[in-house]
Coordinates of C-alpha atoms in Angstrom, one line a residue:
X1 CA 49.9 226.4 91.1
X2 CA 51.8 228.4 88.4
X3 CA 50.3 231.7 89.7
X4 CA 51.3 230.8 93.2
X5 CA 54.9 229.9 92.2
X6 CA 55.3 233.2 90.3
X7 CA 53.9 235.1 93.3
X8 CA 56.3 233.3 95.5
X9 CA 59.3 234.3 93.3
X10 CA 58.1 237.9 93.3
X11 CA 57.9 237.9 97.1
X12 CA 61.4 236.4 97.4
X13 CA 62.8 239.0 95.0
X14 CA 61.1 241.8 96.8
X15 CA 62.5 240.7 100.2
X16 CA 66.1 240.3 98.8
X17 CA 65.9 243.9 97.4
X18 CA 64.7 245.2 100.7
X19 CA 67.5 243.5 102.6
X20 CA 70.3 244.8 100.4
X21 CA 69.0 248.4 100.1
X22 CA 67.4 250.0 103.2
X23 CA 66.2 253.5 103.8
X24 CA 67.3 254.7 107.2
X25 CA 66.7 257.8 109.4
X26 CA 68.8 259.6 112.0
X27 CA 68.4 262.9 113.8
X28 CA 70.9 265.6 113.2
X29 CA 70.6 268.9 115.0
X30 CA 66.9 268.2 115.7
X31 CA 66.1 267.3 112.1
X32 CA 65.3 263.8 110.9
X33 CA 67.6 262.9 108.0
X34 CA 67.2 260.0 105.6
X35 CA 69.7 257.9 103.6
X36 CA 69.8 254.7 101.6
X37 CA 72.3 252.0 102.4
X38 CA 72.9 249.4 99.8
X39 CA 74.9 246.5 101.4
X40 CA 75.4 243.4 99.2
X41 CA 75.6 240.0 100.7
X42 CA 78.9 238.4 101.7
X43 CA 80.6 241.5 102.9
X44 CA 83.9 241.3 104.8
X45 CA 85.4 244.5 106.0
X46 CA 84.0 246.3 103.0
X47 CA 84.9 249.7 101.5
X48 CA 82.2 252.5 101.8
X49 CA 81.3 254.8 98.9
X50 CA 79.1 257.9 99.3
X51 CA 77.1 258.7 96.1
X52 CA 75.7 262.2 96.6
X53 CA 72.8 263.5 94.6
X54 CA 72.5 266.8 92.8
X55 CA 70.2 269.8 93.4
X56 CA 66.4 269.0 93.3
X57 CA 67.2 265.3 93.5
X58 CA 67.2 262.8 96.4
X59 CA 68.7 259.5 97.5
X60 CA 66.3 257.5 95.5
X61 CA 66.7 259.4 92.3
X62 CA 70.5 259.2 92.6
X63 CA 70.4 255.5 93.2
X64 CA 68.2 255.0 90.1
X65 CA 70.2 257.4 87.9
X66 CA 73.7 256.1 88.6
X67 CA 72.9 252.4 88.9
X68 CA 75.9 252.0 91.2
X69 CA 74.3 249.1 93.1
X70 CA 75.1 246.8 90.3
X71 CA 78.8 247.6 90.6
X72 CA 78.6 247.2 94.4
X73 CA 77.0 243.8 94.2
X74 CA 79.8 242.5 92.0
X75 CA 82.7 244.3 93.8
X76 CA 81.4 243.9 97.4
X77 CA 81.4 247.4 98.7
X78 CA 78.7 249.4 100.4
X79 CA 77.0 252.4 98.7
X80 CA 75.3 255.1 100.8
X81 CA 73.0 257.6 99.1
X82 CA 72.3 260.5 101.5
X83 CA 69.3 262.9 101.1
X84 CA 69.6 266.6 101.5
X85 CA 67.0 268.8 103.2
X86 CA 64.6 270.2 100.6
X87 CA 66.8 268.5 97.9
X88 CA 69.7 271.0 98.3
X89 CA 73.0 270.6 100.1
X90 CA 74.2 273.3 102.5
X91 CA 77.9 273.6 101.5
X92 CA 78.7 276.3 104.0
X93 CA 76.9 275.0 107.2
X94 CA 78.0 272.2 109.5
X95 CA 74.8 270.0 109.7
X96 CA 75.2 268.3 106.3
X97 CA 78.8 267.4 107.0
X98 CA 77.9 266.1 110.5
X99 CA 75.2 264.0 108.8
X100 CA 77.8 262.4 106.6
X101 CA 80.2 261.7 109.5
X102 CA 77.3 260.2 111.6
X103 CA 76.5 257.9 108.7
X104 CA 80.1 256.6 108.6
X105 CA 79.9 255.8 112.4
X106 CA 76.5 254.1 112.0
X107 CA 77.4 252.0 109.0
X108 CA 80.7 251.0 110.6
X109 CA 78.9 249.7 113.7
X110 CA 76.7 247.5 111.6
X111 CA 79.1 246.3 108.9
X112 CA 82.6 246.8 110.3
X113 CA 83.8 248.8 107.2
X114 CA 87.4 249.3 106.1
X115 CA 87.9 252.8 107.4
X116 CA 91.0 253.2 105.2
X117 CA 88.8 252.9 102.1
X118 CA 86.0 255.5 102.5
X119 CA 85.3 257.3 99.2
X120 CA 82.9 259.9 97.9
X121 CA 81.4 260.6 94.5
X122 CA 78.5 262.7 93.4
X123 CA 76.6 264.4 90.6
X124 CA 76.2 268.2 90.1
X125 CA 75.7 269.7 93.5
X126 CA 76.7 266.3 94.9
X127 CA 80.0 266.9 93.1
X128 CA 80.3 270.2 95.0
X129 CA 79.6 268.4 98.2
X130 CA 82.2 265.7 97.4
X131 CA 84.9 268.3 96.9
X132 CA 84.0 269.9 100.2
X133 CA 84.2 266.6 102.0
X134 CA 87.7 266.0 100.6
X135 CA 88.8 269.5 101.6
X136 CA 87.4 269.2 105.2
X137 CA 88.2 265.5 105.9
X138 CA 91.1 264.3 103.8
X139 CA 92.1 262.2 106.8
X140 CA 88.9 260.2 106.4
X141 CA 88.3 260.0 102.7
X142 CA 90.8 258.0 100.6
X143 CA 89.8 259.4 97.2
X144 CA 87.0 261.3 95.4
X145 CA 85.3 261.2 92.0
X146 CA 82.9 264.2 91.5
X147 CA 80.9 264.5 88.2
X148 CA 79.7 267.8 86.9
X149 CA 80.5 269.6 90.2
X150 CA 83.0 272.3 91.0
X151 CA 85.4 273.1 93.8
X152 CA 84.1 276.2 95.5
X153 CA 86.2 278.4 97.8
X154 CA 89.6 277.5 99.2
X155 CA 90.8 274.0 99.9
X156 CA 93.5 272.7 102.2
X157 CA 94.4 269.0 102.3
X158 CA 96.0 267.3 105.2
X159 CA 97.5 264.8 102.8
X160 CA 97.5 264.4 99.0
X161 CA 94.3 262.8 97.7
X162 CA 93.5 261.3 94.4
X163 CA 90.7 262.9 92.4
X164 CA 88.8 262.0 89.2
X165 CA 86.5 264.6 87.6
X166 CA 84.0 263.9 84.9
X167 CA 82.2 266.5 82.9
X168 CA 80.5 267.3 79.5
X169 CA 82.0 270.0 77.2
X170 CA 78.5 271.4 76.5
X171 CA 77.3 271.7 80.1
X172 CA 74.9 274.5 80.8
X173 CA 75.7 274.5 84.5
X174 CA 78.7 275.0 86.7
X175 CA 80.7 277.4 84.5
X176 CA 81.5 275.0 81.6
X177 CA 84.7 273.4 80.6
X178 CA 86.9 276.3 81.7
X179 CA 85.6 276.1 85.3
X180 CA 86.0 272.3 85.4
X181 CA 89.6 272.6 84.2
X182 CA 90.3 275.2 86.9
X183 CA 89.3 272.5 89.4
X184 CA 91.8 270.2 87.9
X185 CA 94.5 272.9 88.0
X186 CA 93.8 273.5 91.6
X187 CA 93.9 269.9 92.5
X188 CA 97.2 269.1 90.7
X189 CA 98.8 271.9 92.6
X190 CA 97.4 270.5 95.9
X191 CA 98.9 267.1 95.1
X192 CA 102.1 268.4 93.4
X193 CA 101.3 266.6 90.1
X194 CA 103.0 266.9 86.8
X195 CA 101.6 269.9 84.9
X196 CA 101.4 268.2 81.6
X197 CA 98.9 265.3 81.3
X198 CA 99.1 262.0 79.4
X199 CA 96.2 262.3 77.0
X200 CA 94.0 259.3 75.9
X201 CA 91.6 260.2 73.1
X202 CA 89.3 258.5 72.5
X203 CA 88.9 256.9 75.9
X204 CA 88.9 254.0 76.1
X205 CA 91.2 253.6 73.2
X206 CA 89.5 250.4 72.2
X207 CA 86.3 252.3 71.3
X208 CA 86.8 254.5 68.3
X209 CA 83.3 255.9 68.7
X210 CA 83.9 257.2 72.2
X211 CA 83.5 260.9 72.7
X212 CA 85.5 260.8 76.0
X213 CA 89.0 262.3 76.4
X214 CA 91.0 261.3 79.4
X215 CA 93.7 263.6 80.9
X216 CA 96.0 261.7 83.4
X217 CA 98.2 263.7 85.8
X218 CA 100.5 261.6 87.8
X219 CA 102.1 260.1 89.7
X220 CA 101.7 262.9 92.2
X221 CA 102.8 263.1 95.8
X222 CA 102.1 260.0 97.9
X223 CA 101.3 257.9 94.8
X224 CA 98.1 259.9 94.1
X225 CA 96.6 260.6 90.7
X226 CA 94.4 263.2 89.1
X227 CA 92.1 262.3 86.2
X228 CA 89.8 264.5 84.1
X229 CA 87.3 262.7 81.8
X230 CA 85.5 265.1 79.4
X231 CA 82.6 264.0 77.2
X232 CA 82.8 265.9 73.9
X233 CA 79.3 267.6 73.2
X234 CA 78.2 266.0 76.5
X235 CA 75.7 267.8 78.7
X236 CA 75.1 268.0 82.4
X237 CA 75.0 264.3 82.9
X238 CA 76.2 261.1 84.6
X239 CA 77.4 259.3 81.5
X240 CA 76.3 255.7 81.2
X241 CA 76.0 254.9 77.4
X242 CA 79.1 252.9 76.5
X243 CA 78.4 253.1 72.8
X244 CA 79.9 256.6 72.6
X245 CA 80.6 257.4 76.3
X246 CA 81.6 255.5 79.4
X247 CA 79.8 253.7 82.2
X248 CA 80.6 256.4 84.8
X249 CA 79.7 254.2 87.8
X250 CA 82.1 251.5 86.6
X251 CA 84.8 254.0 85.9
X252 CA 84.3 255.7 89.2
X253 CA 84.8 252.5 91.2
X254 CA 87.7 251.4 89.0
X255 CA 89.4 254.7 90.0
X256 CA 88.4 254.9 93.7
X257 CA 89.3 251.3 94.6
X258 CA 93.0 251.8 93.9
X259 CA 93.5 254.1 96.8
X260 CA 93.7 253.5 100.6
X261 CA 94.7 255.6 103.6
X262 CA 97.0 252.7 104.7
X263 CA 100.7 253.1 104.5
X264 CA 102.8 250.5 102.7
X265 CA 104.8 249.7 99.6
X266 CA 102.6 250.6 96.7
X267 CA 102.4 250.7 93.0
X268 CA 99.8 253.2 91.9
X269 CA 98.8 253.2 95.6
X270 CA 97.9 249.6 95.6
X271 CA 99.4 247.7 98.4
X272 CA 101.7 244.8 97.3
X273 CA 101.8 241.8 99.6
X274 CA 105.2 240.3 100.5
X275 CA 104.3 237.2 98.5
X276 CA 103.9 239.2 95.3
X277 CA 106.5 238.6 92.5
X278 CA 109.3 241.1 92.2
X279 CA 108.8 243.8 89.6
X280 CA 111.7 246.0 88.8
X281 CA 113.2 248.2 86.1
X282 CA 116.9 249.1 85.6
X283 CA 118.7 251.0 82.9
X284 CA 122.1 250.3 81.4
X285 CA 123.8 251.2 78.1
X286 CA 120.5 252.2 76.3
X287 CA 118.6 249.2 77.6
X288 CA 115.8 249.1 80.2
X289 CA 115.9 245.7 81.8
X290 CA 112.6 244.6 83.3
X291 CA 111.8 241.8 85.8
X292 CA 108.3 240.5 86.4
X293 CA 106.7 242.1 83.4
X294 CA 105.0 240.0 80.7
X295 CA 106.2 240.0 77.1
X296 CA 104.6 242.4 74.6
X297 CA 103.3 244.7 77.4
X298 CA 102.9 248.3 76.1
X299 CA 104.9 250.8 78.1
X300 CA 104.7 254.6 78.2
X301 CA 107.8 256.5 79.5
X302 CA 107.2 260.0 80.8
X303 CA 109.4 262.6 82.5
X304 CA 108.7 264.3 85.9
X305 CA 106.5 266.9 84.1
X306 CA 104.2 264.2 82.7
X307 CA 105.6 264.7 79.2
X308 CA 105.6 261.5 77.0
X309 CA 109.2 260.6 76.2
X310 CA 108.6 257.3 74.4
X311 CA 106.2 254.5 73.7
X312 CA 107.5 251.0 73.6
X313 CA 106.8 247.2 73.9
X314 CA 108.5 244.8 76.3
X315 CA 110.6 242.3 74.2
X316 CA 112.7 239.6 75.8
X317 CA 112.3 241.4 79.2
X318 CA 113.8 244.6 78.0
X319 CA 113.1 247.9 76.2
X320 CA 115.8 249.3 73.8
X321 CA 116.1 253.1 74.0
X322 CA 118.9 255.2 72.6
X323 CA 120.1 258.6 73.7
X324 CA 118.1 258.7 76.9
X325 CA 119.0 261.8 78.9
X326 CA 119.9 261.7 82.5
X327 CA 117.2 262.2 85.1
X328 CA 114.1 260.7 86.7
X329 CA 111.5 259.0 84.5
X330 CA 108.3 257.0 85.1
X331 CA 107.3 253.8 83.3
X332 CA 103.5 253.3 83.0
X333 CA 102.1 250.0 81.9
X334 CA 99.4 247.5 82.6
X335 CA 101.0 244.2 83.6
X336 CA 99.0 241.1 82.7
X337 CA 96.7 243.4 80.7
X338 CA 94.8 244.7 83.6
X339 CA 96.8 245.8 86.7
X340 CA 98.0 249.4 86.3
X341 CA 101.6 250.0 87.3
X342 CA 103.9 253.0 87.6
X343 CA 107.6 252.5 88.2
X344 CA 110.2 255.1 88.9
X345 CA 113.5 254.9 86.9
X346 CA 116.7 256.9 87.6
X347 CA 119.2 257.3 84.7
X348 CA 122.6 258.8 85.7

């Protein structure tokens, strides 16, 4: 009886895995193409994330390597892992891009996805592919997060798009740190971002052992952001060890989920419902008066070039600052300890 019960549990577990992650096939230009769809239970108008493998990999290896299914199960979004022909993406031809577009249509027919929240991430050559998708289809993809991949050739965006790039400083591929930072420079120009980043090192600041440095450029046009996460001494990898790195799948989703193609009143590109409490900042006689911000909230004040002007703490709904110059400034904070906010402040 015990053996039968264990076997029954194994069968149920196997069936549940099969139902949430399915390998599918479609024909593109006369060639059968395969991809994996991981669709958690309880979906309602879900976002869609493409997770694109590197050279000499496939959908299955990317799924296993990045472990993004765990994040999708908790956050209720669909992950698609497409497979390239002969384990290599054709970045110059049309068929691979038509394959991705066809997957979007097919998945939408079955799951009724939120088409304003389609994203792409990828590792190595999958990062190259992610950049190309953004450059070709910025009206379709809301944001991207390549890892260890470069932006090749020219890029024109139909609209500003948020981008997060992750790389190791000791990569033996893709041109190293200089090439990756060239990608960042190109992207901040495309999105009209401040040229000087806000630096967090180590990132996260709560982990003194972390080898990760985060460069934040923003806010950029349209409320977009550009982030570069570099792993000191890191190789060609999708970092997952949170002892001295980050869980890249968690960080990727935390970044992507903030952005949508929908228009609306936004703080850091997150739509604010009309029922939300009012959040405001006004300046008078050396005092920034804040409404809707919790006490003891840390605040960064930066200028339009992204340069840090001051660090402060909210005390009695205000921040005391002396000798502030006239101009436009941005207040960056995390209200209630988790929700990232950026507010514009005019001093005249």
